[in-house]
Coordinates of C-alpha atoms in Angstrom, one line a residue:
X1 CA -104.4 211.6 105.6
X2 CA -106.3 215.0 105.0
X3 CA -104.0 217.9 107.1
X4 CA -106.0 221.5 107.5
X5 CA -104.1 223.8 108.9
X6 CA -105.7 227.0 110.7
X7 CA -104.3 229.9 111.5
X8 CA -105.5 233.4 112.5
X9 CA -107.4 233.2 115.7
X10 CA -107.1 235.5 119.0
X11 CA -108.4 238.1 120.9
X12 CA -110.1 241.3 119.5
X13 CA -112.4 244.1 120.9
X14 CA -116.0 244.1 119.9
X15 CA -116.2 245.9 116.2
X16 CA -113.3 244.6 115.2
X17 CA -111.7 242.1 112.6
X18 CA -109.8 239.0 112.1
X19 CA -109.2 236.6 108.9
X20 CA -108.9 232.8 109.4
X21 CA -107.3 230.9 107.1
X22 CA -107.0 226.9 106.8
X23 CA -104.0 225.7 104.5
X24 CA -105.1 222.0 103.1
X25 CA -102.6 219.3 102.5
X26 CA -104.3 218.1 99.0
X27 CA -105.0 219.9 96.0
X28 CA -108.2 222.6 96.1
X29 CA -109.5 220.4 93.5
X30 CA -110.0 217.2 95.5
X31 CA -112.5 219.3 97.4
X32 CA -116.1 219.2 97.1
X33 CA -117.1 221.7 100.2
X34 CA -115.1 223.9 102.8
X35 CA -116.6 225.3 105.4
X36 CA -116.1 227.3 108.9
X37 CA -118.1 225.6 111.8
X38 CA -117.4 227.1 115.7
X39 CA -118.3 226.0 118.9
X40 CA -118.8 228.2 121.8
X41 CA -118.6 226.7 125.4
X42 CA -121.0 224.8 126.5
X43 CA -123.1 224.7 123.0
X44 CA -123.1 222.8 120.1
X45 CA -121.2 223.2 117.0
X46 CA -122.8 225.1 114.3
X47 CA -122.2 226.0 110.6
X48 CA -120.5 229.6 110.1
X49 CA -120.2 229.6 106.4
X50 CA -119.8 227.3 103.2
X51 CA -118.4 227.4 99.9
X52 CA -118.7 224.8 97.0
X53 CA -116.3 224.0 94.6
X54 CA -118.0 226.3 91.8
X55 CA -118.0 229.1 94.5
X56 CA -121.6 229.0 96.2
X57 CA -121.6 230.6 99.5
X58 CA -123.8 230.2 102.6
X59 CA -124.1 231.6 105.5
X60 CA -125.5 231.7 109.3
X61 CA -128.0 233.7 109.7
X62 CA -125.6 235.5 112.5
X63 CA -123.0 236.3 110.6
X64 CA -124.7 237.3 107.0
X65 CA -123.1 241.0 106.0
X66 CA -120.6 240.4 108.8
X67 CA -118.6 237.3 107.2
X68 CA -117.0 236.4 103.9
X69 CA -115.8 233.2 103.2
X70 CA -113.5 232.5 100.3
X71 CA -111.1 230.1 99.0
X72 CA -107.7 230.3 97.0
X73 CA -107.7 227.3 94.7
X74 CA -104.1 228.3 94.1
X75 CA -103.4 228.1 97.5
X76 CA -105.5 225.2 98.8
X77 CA -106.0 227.8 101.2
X78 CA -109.5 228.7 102.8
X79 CA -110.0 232.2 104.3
X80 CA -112.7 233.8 106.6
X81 CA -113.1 237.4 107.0
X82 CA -114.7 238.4 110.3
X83 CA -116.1 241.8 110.3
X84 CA -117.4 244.3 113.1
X85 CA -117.2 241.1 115.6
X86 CA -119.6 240.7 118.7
X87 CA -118.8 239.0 122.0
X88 CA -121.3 236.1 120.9
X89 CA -118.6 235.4 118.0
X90 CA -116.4 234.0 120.6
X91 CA -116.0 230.2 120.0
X92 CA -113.5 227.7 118.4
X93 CA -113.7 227.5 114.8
X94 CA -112.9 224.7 113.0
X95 CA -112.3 224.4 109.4
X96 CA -114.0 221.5 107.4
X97 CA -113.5 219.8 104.2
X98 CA -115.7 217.7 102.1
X99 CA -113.7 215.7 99.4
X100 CA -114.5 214.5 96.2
X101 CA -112.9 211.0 96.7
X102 CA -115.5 208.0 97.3
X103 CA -117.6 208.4 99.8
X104 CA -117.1 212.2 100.2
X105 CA -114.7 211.5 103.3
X106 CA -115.0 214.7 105.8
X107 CA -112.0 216.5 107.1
X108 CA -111.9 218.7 110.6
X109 CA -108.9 221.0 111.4
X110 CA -107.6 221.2 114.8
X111 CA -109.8 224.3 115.6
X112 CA -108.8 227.9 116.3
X113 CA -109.9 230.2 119.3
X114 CA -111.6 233.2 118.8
X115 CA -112.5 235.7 121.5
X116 CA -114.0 238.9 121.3
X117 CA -114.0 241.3 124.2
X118 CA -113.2 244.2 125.6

């Protein structure tokens, strides 16, 4: 069983920053795709950012030149750096895996709040 541990969330003023971070349980190397997805209340979840095993990165259109996602392969750790945050950024974000194994099995982390206000 796939464990993704996030960390990082809470409560910041508008402009402001926060770094997520999602520790996996298997090696870096077992993964095909990580990714940030959130969910704000009452909609549906959507795709923050991505970043392939050779280090592609892709973006929502929202967060482009606000948000860097990156990984630690050393680490197994995934980061996102949230930059000069807006109220509409407020959502749980989840952290999501794609493995290499058979069937590229998916892996969801147990989400972490994020709300931005003042």
């Amino acid at each position: 069983q796939v464990q993704l541990v996030e960390s990082g969330g809470g409560l910041v003023q508008p402009g402001g920053s926060l770094r997520l971070s999602c520790a996996a349980s298997i090696s870096i190397f077992s993964i095909n795709v990580m990714a940030w997805y959130r969910q704000a209340s009452g909609k549906e979840r959507e795709l923050v950012a991505a970043i392939g095993s050779g280090g592609t990165t892709t973006y929502a259109d929202s967060v482009k030149g606000r948000f860097t996602i990156s990984r630690d392969n050393a680490k197994n750790t995934l980061y996102l750096q949230m930059n000069s945050l807006k109220a509409e950024d407020t959502a749980v974000y989840y952290c999501n895996v794609e493995t290499t194994w058979p069937g590229r099995p998916k892996y969801w982390g147990q989400g972490t709040q994020i709300t931005v206000s003042s």
